[in-house]
CSV table of C-alpha atoms in Angstrom, one decimal:
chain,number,residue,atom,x,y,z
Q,1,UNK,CA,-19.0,9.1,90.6
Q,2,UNK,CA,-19.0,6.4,93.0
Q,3,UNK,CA,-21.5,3.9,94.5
Q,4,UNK,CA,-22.4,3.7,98.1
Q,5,UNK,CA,-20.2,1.0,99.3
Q,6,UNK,CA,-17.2,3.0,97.4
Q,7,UNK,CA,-16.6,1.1,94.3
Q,8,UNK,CA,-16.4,3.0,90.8
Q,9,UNK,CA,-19.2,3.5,89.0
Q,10,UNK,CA,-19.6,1.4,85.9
Q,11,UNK,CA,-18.9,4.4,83.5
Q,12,UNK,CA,-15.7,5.1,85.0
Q,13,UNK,CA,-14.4,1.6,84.2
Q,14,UNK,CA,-15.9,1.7,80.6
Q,15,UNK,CA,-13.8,4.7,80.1
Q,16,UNK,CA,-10.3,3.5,81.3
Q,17,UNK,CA,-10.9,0.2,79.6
Q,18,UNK,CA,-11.3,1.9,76.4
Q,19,UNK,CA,-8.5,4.0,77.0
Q,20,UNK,CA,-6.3,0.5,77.8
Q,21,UNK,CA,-7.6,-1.0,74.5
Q,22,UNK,CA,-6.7,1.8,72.4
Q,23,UNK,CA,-3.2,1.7,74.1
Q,24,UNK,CA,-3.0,-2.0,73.0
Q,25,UNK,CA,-4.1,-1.1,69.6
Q,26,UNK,CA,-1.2,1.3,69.2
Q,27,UNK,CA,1.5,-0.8,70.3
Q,28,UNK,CA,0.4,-3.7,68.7
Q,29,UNK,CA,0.7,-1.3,65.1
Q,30,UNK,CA,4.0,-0.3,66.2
Q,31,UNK,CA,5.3,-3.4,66.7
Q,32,UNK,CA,3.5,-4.8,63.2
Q,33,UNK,CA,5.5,-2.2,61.2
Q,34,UNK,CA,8.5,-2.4,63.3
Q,35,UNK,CA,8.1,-6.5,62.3
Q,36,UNK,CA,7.3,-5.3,58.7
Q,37,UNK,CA,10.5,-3.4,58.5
Q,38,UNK,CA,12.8,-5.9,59.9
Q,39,UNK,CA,11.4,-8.1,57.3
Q,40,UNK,CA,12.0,-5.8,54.1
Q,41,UNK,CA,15.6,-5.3,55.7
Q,42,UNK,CA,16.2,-8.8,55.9
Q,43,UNK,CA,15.1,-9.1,52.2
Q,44,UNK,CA,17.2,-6.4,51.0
Q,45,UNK,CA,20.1,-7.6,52.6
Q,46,UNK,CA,19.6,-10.7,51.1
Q,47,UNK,CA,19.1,-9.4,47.6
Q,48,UNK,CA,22.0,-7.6,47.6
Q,49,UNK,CA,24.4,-10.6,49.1
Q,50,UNK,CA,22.7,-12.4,46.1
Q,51,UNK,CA,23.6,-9.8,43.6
Q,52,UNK,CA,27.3,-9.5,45.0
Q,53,UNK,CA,27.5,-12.9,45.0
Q,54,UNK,CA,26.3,-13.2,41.4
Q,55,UNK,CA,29.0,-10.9,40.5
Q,56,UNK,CA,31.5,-12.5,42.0
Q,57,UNK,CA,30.9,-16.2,40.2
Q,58,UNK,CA,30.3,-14.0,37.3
Q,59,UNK,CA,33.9,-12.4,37.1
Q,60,UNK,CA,35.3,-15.6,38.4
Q,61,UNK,CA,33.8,-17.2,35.2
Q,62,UNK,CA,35.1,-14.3,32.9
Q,63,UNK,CA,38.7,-14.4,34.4
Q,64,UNK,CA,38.7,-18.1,34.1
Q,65,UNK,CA,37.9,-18.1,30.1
Q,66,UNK,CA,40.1,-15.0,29.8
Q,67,UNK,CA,43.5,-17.2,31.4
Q,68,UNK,CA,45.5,-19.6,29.2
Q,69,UNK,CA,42.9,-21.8,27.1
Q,70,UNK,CA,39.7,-20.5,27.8
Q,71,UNK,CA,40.0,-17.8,25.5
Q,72,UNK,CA,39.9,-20.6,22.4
Q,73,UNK,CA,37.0,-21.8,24.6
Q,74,UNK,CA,35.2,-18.8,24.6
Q,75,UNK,CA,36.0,-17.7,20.8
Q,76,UNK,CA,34.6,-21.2,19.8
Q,77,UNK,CA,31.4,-21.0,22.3
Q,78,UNK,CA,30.4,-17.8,20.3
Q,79,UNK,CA,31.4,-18.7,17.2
Q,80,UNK,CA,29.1,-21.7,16.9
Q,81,UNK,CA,26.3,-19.7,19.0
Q,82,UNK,CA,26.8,-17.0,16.2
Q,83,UNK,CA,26.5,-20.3,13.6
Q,84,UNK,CA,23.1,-21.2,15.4
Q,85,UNK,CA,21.8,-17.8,15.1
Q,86,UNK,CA,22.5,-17.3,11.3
Q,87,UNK,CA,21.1,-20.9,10.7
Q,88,UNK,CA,17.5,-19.7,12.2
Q,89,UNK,CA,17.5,-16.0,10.8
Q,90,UNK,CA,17.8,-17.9,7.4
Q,91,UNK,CA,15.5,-20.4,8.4
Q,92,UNK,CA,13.1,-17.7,9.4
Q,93,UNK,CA,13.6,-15.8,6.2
Q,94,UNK,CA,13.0,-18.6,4.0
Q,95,UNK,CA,9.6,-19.5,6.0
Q,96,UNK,CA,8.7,-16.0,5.8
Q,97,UNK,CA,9.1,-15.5,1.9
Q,98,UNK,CA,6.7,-18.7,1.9
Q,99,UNK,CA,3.9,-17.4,4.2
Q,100,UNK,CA,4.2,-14.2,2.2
Q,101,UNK,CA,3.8,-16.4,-1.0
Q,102,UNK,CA,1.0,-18.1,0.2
Q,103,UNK,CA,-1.0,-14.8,1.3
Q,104,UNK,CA,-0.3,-13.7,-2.0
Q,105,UNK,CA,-2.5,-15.8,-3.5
Q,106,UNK,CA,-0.5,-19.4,-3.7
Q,107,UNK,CA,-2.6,-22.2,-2.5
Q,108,UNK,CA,-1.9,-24.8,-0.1
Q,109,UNK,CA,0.2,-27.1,-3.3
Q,110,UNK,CA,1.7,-23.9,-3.9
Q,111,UNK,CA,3.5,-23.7,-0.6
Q,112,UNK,CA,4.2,-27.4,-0.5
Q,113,UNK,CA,5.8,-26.9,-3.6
Q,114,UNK,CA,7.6,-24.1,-2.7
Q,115,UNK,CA,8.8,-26.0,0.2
Q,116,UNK,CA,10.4,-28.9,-1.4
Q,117,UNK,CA,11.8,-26.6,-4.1
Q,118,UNK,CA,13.6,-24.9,-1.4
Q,119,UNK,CA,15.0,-28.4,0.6
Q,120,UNK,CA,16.0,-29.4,-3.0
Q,121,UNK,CA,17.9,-25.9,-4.0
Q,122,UNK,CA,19.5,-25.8,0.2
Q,123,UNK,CA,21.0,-29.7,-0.2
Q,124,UNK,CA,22.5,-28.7,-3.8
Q,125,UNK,CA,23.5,-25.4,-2.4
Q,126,UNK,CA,25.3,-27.4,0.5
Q,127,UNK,CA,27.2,-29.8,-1.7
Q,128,UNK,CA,28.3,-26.6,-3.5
Q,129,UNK,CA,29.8,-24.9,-0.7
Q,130,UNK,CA,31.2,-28.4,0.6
Q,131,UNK,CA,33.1,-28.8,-2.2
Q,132,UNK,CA,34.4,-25.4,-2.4
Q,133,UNK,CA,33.0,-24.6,-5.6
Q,134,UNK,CA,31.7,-21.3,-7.1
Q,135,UNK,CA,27.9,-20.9,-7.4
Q,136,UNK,CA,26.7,-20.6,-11.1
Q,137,UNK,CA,24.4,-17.1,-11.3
Q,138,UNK,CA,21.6,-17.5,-13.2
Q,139,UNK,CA,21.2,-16.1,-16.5
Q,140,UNK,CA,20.2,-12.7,-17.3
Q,141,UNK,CA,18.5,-13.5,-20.8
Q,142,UNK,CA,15.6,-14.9,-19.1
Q,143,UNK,CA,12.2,-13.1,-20.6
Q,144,UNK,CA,9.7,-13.0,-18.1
Q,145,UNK,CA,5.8,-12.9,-18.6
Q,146,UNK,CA,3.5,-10.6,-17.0
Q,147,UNK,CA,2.4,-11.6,-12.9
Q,148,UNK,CA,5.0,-14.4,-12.9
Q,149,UNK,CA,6.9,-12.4,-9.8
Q,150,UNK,CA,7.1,-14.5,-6.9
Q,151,UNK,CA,4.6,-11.9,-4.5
Q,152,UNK,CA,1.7,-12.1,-7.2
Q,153,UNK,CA,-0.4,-15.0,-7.7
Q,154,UNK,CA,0.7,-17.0,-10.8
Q,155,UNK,CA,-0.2,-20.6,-12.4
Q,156,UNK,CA,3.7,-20.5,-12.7
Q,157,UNK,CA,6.0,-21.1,-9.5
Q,158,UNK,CA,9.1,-19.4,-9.0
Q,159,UNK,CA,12.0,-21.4,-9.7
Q,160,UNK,CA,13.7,-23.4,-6.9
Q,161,UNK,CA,17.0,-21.2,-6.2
Q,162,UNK,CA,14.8,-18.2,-5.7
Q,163,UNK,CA,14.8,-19.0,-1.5
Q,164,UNK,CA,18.2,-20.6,-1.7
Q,165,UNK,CA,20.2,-17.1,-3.0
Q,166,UNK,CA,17.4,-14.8,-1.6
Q,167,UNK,CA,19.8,-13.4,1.2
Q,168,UNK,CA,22.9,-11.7,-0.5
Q,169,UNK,CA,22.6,-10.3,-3.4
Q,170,UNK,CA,26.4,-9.5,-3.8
Q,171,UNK,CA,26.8,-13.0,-4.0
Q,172,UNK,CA,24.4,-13.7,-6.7
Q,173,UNK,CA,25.7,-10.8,-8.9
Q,174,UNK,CA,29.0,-8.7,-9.6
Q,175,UNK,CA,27.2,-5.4,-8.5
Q,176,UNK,CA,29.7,-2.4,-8.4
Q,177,UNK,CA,29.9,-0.4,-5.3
Q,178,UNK,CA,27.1,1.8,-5.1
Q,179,UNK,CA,29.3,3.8,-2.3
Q,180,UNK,CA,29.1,7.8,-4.1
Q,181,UNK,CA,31.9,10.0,-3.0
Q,182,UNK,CA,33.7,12.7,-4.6
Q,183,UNK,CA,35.4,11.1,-7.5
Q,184,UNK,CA,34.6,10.8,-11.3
Q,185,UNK,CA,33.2,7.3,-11.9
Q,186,UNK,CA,30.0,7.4,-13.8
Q,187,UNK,CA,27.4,6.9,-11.3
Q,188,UNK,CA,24.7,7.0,-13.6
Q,189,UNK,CA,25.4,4.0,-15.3
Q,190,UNK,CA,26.8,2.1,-11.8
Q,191,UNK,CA,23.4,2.6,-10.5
Q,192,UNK,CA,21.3,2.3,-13.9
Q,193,UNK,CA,23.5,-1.4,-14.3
Q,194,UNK,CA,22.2,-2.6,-11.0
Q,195,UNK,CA,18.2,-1.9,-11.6
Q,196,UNK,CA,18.9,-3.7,-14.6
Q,197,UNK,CA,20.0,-6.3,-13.1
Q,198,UNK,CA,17.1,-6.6,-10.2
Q,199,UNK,CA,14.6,-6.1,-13.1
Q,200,UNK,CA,16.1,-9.0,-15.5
Q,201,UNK,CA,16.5,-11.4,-12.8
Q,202,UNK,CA,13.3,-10.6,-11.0
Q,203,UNK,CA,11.5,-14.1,-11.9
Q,204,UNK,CA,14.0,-16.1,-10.0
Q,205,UNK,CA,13.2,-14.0,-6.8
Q,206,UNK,CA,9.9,-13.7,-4.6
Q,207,UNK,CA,9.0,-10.2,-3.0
Q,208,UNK,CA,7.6,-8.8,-0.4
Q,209,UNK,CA,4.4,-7.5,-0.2
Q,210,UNK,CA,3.0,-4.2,0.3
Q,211,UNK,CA,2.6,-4.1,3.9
Q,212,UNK,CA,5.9,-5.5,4.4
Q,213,UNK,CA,7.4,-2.7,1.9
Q,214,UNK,CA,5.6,-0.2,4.0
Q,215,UNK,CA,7.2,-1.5,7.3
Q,216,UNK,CA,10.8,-1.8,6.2
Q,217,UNK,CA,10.7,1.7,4.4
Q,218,UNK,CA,9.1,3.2,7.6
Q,219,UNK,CA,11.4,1.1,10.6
Q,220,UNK,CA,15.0,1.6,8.3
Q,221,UNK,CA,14.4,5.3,8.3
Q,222,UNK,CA,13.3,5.3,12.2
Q,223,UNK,CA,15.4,2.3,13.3
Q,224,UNK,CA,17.7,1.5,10.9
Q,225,UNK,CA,18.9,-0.9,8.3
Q,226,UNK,CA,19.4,-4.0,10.8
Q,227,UNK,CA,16.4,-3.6,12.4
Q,228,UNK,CA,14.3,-3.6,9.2
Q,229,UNK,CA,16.0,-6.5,8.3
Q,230,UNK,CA,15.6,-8.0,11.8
Q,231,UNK,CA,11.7,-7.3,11.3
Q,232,UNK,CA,11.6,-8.3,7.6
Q,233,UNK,CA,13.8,-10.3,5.7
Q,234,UNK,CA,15.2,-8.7,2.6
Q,235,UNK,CA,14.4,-9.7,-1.2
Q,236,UNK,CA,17.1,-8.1,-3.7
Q,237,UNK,CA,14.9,-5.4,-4.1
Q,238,UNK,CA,15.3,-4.0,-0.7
Q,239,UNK,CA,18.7,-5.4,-0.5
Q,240,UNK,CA,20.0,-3.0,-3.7
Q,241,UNK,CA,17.4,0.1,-1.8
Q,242,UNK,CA,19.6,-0.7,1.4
Q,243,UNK,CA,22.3,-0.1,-0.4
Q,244,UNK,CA,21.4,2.7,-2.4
Q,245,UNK,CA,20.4,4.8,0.9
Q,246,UNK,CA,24.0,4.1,2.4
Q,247,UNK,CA,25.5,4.9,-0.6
Q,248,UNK,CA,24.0,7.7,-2.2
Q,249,UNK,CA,20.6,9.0,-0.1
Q,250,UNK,CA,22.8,9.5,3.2
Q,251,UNK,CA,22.4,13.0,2.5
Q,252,UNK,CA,19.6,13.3,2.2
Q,253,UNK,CA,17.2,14.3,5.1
Q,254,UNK,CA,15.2,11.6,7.1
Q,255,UNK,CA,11.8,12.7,5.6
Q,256,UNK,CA,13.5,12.8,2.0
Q,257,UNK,CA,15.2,9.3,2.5
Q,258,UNK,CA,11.5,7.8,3.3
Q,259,UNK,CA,9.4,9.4,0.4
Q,260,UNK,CA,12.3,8.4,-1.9
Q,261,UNK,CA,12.8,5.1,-0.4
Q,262,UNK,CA,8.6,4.4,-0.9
Q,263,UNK,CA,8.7,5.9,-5.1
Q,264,UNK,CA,11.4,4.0,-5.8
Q,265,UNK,CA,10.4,0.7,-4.5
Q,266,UNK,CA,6.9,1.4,-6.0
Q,267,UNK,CA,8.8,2.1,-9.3
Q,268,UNK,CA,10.4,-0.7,-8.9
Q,269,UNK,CA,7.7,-3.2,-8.4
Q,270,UNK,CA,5.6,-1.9,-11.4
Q,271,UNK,CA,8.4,-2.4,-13.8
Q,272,UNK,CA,8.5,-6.0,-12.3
Q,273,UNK,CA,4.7,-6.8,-12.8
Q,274,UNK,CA,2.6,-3.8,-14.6
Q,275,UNK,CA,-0.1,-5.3,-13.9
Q,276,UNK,CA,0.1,-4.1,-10.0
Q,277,UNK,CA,-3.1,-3.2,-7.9
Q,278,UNK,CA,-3.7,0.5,-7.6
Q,279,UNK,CA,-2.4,0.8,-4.5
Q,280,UNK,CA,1.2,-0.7,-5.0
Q,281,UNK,CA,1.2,1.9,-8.1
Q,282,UNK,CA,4.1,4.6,-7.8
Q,283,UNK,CA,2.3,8.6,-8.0
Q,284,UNK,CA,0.6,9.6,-11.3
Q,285,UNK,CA,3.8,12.1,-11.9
Q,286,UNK,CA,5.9,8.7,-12.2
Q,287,UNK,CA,4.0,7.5,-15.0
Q,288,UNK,CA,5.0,8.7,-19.1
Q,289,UNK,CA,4.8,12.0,-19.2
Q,290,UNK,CA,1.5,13.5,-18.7
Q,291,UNK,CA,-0.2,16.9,-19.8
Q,292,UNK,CA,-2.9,18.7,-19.6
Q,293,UNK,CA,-4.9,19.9,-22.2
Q,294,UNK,CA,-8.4,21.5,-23.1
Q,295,UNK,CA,-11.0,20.6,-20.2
Q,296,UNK,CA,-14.5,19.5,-21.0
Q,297,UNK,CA,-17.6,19.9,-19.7
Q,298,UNK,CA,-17.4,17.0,-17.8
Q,299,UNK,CA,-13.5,16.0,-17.4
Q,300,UNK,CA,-10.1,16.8,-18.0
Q,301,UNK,CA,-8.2,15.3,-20.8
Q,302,UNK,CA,-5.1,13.9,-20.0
Q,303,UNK,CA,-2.6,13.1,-23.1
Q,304,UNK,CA,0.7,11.5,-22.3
Q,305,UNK,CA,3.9,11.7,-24.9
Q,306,UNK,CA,5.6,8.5,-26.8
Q,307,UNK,CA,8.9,9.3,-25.3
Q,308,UNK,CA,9.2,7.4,-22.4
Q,309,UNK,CA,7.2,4.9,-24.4
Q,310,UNK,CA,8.4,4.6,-27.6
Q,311,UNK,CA,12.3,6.2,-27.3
Q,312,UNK,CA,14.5,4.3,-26.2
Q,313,UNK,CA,16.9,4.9,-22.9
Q,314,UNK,CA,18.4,3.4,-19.7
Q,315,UNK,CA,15.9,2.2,-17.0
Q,316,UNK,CA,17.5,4.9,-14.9
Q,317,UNK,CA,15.8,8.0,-16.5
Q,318,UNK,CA,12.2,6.4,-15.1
Q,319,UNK,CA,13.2,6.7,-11.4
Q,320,UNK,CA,13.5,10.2,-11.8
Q,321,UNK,CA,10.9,12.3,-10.0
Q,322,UNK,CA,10.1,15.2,-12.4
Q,323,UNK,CA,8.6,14.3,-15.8
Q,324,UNK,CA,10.3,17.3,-17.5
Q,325,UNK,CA,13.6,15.9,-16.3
Q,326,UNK,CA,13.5,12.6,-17.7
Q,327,UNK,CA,12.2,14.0,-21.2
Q,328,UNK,CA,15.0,15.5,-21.0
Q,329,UNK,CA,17.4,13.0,-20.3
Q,330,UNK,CA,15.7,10.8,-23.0
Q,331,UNK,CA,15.9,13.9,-25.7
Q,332,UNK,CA,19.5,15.1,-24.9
Q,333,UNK,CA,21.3,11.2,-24.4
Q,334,UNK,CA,22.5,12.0,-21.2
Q,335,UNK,CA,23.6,8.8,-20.2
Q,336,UNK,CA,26.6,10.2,-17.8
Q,337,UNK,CA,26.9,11.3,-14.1
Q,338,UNK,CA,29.9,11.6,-11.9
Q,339,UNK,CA,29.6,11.2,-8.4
Q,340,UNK,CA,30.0,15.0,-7.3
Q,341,UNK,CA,27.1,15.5,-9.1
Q,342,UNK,CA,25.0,12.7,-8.0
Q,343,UNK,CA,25.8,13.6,-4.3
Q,344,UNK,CA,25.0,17.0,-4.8
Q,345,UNK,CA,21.6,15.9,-5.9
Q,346,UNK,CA,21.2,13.6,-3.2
Q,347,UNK,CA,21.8,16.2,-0.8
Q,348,UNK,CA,19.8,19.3,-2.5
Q,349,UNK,CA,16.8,16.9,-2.9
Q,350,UNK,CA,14.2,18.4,-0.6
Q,351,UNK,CA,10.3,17.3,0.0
Q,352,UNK,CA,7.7,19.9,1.8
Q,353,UNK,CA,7.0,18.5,5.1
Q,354,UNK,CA,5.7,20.6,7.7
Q,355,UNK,CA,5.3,17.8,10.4
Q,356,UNK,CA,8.1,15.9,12.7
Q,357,UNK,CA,9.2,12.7,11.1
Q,358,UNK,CA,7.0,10.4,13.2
Q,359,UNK,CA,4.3,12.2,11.7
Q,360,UNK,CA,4.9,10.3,8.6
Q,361,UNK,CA,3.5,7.1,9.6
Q,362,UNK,CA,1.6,5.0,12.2
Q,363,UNK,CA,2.0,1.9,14.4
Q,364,UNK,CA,-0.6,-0.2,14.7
Q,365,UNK,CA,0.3,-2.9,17.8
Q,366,UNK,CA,-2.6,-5.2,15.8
Q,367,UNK,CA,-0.2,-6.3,13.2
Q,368,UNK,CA,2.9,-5.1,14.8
Q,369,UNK,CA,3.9,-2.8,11.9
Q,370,UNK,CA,4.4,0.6,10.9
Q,371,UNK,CA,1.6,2.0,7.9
Q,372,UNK,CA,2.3,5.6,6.5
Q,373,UNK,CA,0.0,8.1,7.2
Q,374,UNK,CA,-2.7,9.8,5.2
Q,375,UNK,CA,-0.3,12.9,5.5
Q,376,UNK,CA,2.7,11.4,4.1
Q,377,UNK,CA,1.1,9.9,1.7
Q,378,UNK,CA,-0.9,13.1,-0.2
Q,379,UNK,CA,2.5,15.1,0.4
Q,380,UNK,CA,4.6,12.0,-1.5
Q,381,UNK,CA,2.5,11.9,-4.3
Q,382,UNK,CA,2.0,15.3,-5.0
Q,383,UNK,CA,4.9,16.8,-7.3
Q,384,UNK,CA,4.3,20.2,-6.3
Q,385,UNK,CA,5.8,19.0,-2.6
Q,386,UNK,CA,9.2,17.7,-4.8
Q,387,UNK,CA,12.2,20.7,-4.5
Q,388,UNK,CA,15.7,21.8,-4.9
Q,389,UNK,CA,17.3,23.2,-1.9
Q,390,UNK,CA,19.7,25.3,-4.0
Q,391,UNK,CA,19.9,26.0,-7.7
Q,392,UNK,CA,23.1,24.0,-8.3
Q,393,UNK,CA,21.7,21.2,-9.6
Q,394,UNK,CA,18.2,22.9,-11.4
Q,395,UNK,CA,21.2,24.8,-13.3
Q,396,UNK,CA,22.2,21.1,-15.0
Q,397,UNK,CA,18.2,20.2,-15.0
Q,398,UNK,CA,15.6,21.5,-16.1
Q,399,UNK,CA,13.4,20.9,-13.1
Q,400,UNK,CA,10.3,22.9,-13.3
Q,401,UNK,CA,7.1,21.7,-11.6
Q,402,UNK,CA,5.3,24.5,-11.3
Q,403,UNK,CA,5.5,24.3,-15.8
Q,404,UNK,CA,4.3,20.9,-15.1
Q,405,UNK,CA,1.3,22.2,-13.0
Q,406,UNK,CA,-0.2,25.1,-15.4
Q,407,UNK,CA,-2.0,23.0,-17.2
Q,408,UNK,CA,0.0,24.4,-20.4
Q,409,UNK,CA,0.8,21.6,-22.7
Q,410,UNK,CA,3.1,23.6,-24.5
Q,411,UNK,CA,5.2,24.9,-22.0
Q,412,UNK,CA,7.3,21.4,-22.2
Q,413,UNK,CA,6.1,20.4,-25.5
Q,414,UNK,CA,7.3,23.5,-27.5
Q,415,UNK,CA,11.2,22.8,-26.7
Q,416,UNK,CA,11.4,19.1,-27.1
Q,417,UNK,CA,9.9,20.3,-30.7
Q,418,UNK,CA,12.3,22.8,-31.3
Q,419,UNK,CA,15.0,20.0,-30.9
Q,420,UNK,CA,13.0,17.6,-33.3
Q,421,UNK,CA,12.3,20.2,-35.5
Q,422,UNK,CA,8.5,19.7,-35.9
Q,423,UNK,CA,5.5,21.6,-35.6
Q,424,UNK,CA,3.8,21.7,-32.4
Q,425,UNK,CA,1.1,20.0,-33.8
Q,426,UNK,CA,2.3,17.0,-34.6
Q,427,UNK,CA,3.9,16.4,-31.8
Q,428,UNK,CA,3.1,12.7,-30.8
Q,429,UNK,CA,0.3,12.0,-28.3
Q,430,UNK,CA,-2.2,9.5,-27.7
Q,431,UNK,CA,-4.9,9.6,-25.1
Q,432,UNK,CA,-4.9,8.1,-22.2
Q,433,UNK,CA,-8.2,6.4,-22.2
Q,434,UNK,CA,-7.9,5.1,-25.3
């Protein structure tokens, strides 16, 4: 519409300069993103010169060591970098085995002792390798008093080459390989010679505590070996268990490994120190054997027999998992195992375990360890979950748990009495809460 002396109406020019203004708007966005875009380009580009170029000066660099003498270069840069590393996984080790001392119950003169002890027993051990000269083991006579072990609180310190030979423990003692293959070589007495070596030595050694135990049993079954070790550092007790897995338990399945892995370590730790917490305490079907008999109104009687008490026979024989087998062991002398047999075990050795094998445990990001799970845990120490994938090996033991499980005394009892020729009655019990 248009006014009288012919100019446009207000409106109309409202409406083309809105028009005009959105047109602006547009081509100003356009010309942001096309800005925007030239930018990132331009970054890109430069990245990727940057990258090529770092290529470049890095093959450069590895052709240059590679020609004439930097190869000796390069073999001596890593050998001393390699040097450097060892030096501070040892030094890390040794501070670790002293914090876990110290949360063990060792008070602040503990530590400092154990501190000193250690500079002393690394400058001797320094002139010793200096001077080329063998390292004198320790002697195995050594009688050791209850809660003297280097993870328990005692008035007692452990002595000062305990940190100083904690990290080989091929070094420290003429172990024989514990690698089982197919040959004839008793390894029943290999491996029975090497606990008795951990368990007569223990008082010149710290160990590890149970939340540490839990975390290299858990991370060498998911992980491996080197990460455990990585994670934790070793005491002989885990060192020998390393080698025992690689050796012998290789066959075994993943979910077998760990349970055995955990009873065994718990085994071994209450043979070290009996007077272990509850919860460090290997499964109730580890202890001397136990059986039920008559219940009570108000409880079940448990009686236990004197043979893994009172009879005498390798250290072996208690790391076994069934109680029927070891009274077995003890009663017939069995003292002998090749190595076809002992890997056939290893690999019939089952465990009932309906879940994956991360179901076995739990990470908690907290502490930065693994914990087993309530799961795992019932499974491992009930018997009943313990089994023999084929009946080549029940047919040189007699493994039997459901006999354990009845709640018949006799059922074990009456055979081992047939052997002793005595009466059933007198067989020789005592009660367990007496």
């Amino acid at each position: 519409m248009a006014c009288d002396d012919g100019t446009p109406a207000p409106e109309c020019d409202s409406r083309h300069g809105t028009g005009s203004r959105r047109g602006d708007s547009n081509l100003s966005r356009r010309e942001r993103k096309r800005a925007s875009d030239r930018m990132s380009q331009q970054a890109t580009r430069a990245r990727t010169k940057a990258y090529i170029a770092h290529l470049e000066s890095t093959t450069q660099r590895l052709t240059e060591a590679l020609a004439g003498e930097g190869t000796a270069a390069l073999s001596k840069r890593l050998s001393e970098q390699h040097d450097q590393i060892e030096t501070l996984k040892k030094a890390l080790a040794r501070i670790a085995m002293v914090a876990n001392a110290a949360n063990n119950g060792c008070n602040a003169n503990d530590s400092e002792s154990f501190l000193r002890a250690e500079v002393e027993s690394r400058s001797l051990r320094d002139t010793i390798l200096s001077n080329r000269c063998e390292t004198i083991l320790p002697s195995t006579e050594a009688s050791v008093v209850d809660s003297k072990c280097g993870c328990f609180p005692s008035d007692t310190l452990a002595p000062a080459n305990a940190f100083a030979q904690q990290e080989s423990l091929l070094q420290m003692y003429s172990l024989p390989d514990l690698l089982c293959g197919n040959q004839d070589r008793d390894y029943f007495s290999i491996l029975n010679q090497a606990l008795e070596t951990i368990e007569n030595n223990h008082a010149r050694h710290l160990f590890s505590g149970p939340e540490v135990d839990d975390d290299t049993c858990i991370r060498a079954i998911l992980h491996g070996w080197d990460a455990a070790r990585s994670r934790n550092p070793f005491d002989v007790g885990w060192q020998l268990l390393e080698l025992l897995d690689e050796g012998l338990f290789c066959r075994s399945g993943s979910v077998e490994r760990m349970a055995i892995l955990r009873v065994m370590r718990a085994m071994l730790m209450t043979k070290i120190n009996p007077r272990l917490t509850p919860e460090r305490r290997p499964p109730a079907y580890m202890n001397p054997r136990l059986a039920y008999r008559r219940p009570s109104q108000f409880l079940l009687l448990m009686k236990y027999s004197h043979l893994q008490l009172q009879v005498s026979h390798v250290r072996l024989i208690d790391y076994f998992t069934w109680p029927e087998v070891r009274d077995y062991l003890i009663i017939s002398g069995i003292t002998y195992a090749p190595e076809s047999l002992a890997a056939q075990f290893a690999a019939d050795i089952g465990l009932k375990w309906p879940y994956t094998l991360r179901d076995t445990c739990t990470y908690r990001p907290s502490t930065g360890r693994y914990t087993f799970s309530h799961e795992f845990t019932a499974v491992c120490d009930d018997l009943e979950s313990w089994y023999m994938k084929s009946p080549s090996i029940p047919s040189h033991l007699p493994i039997s748990p459901d006999k354990f499980t009845t709640g018949s005394e006799e059922d074990w009892c009456e055979p081992l009495c047939e052997q002793w020729n005595m009466p059933l009655k007198d067989f020789p019990e005592t009660s367990l809460f007496s």
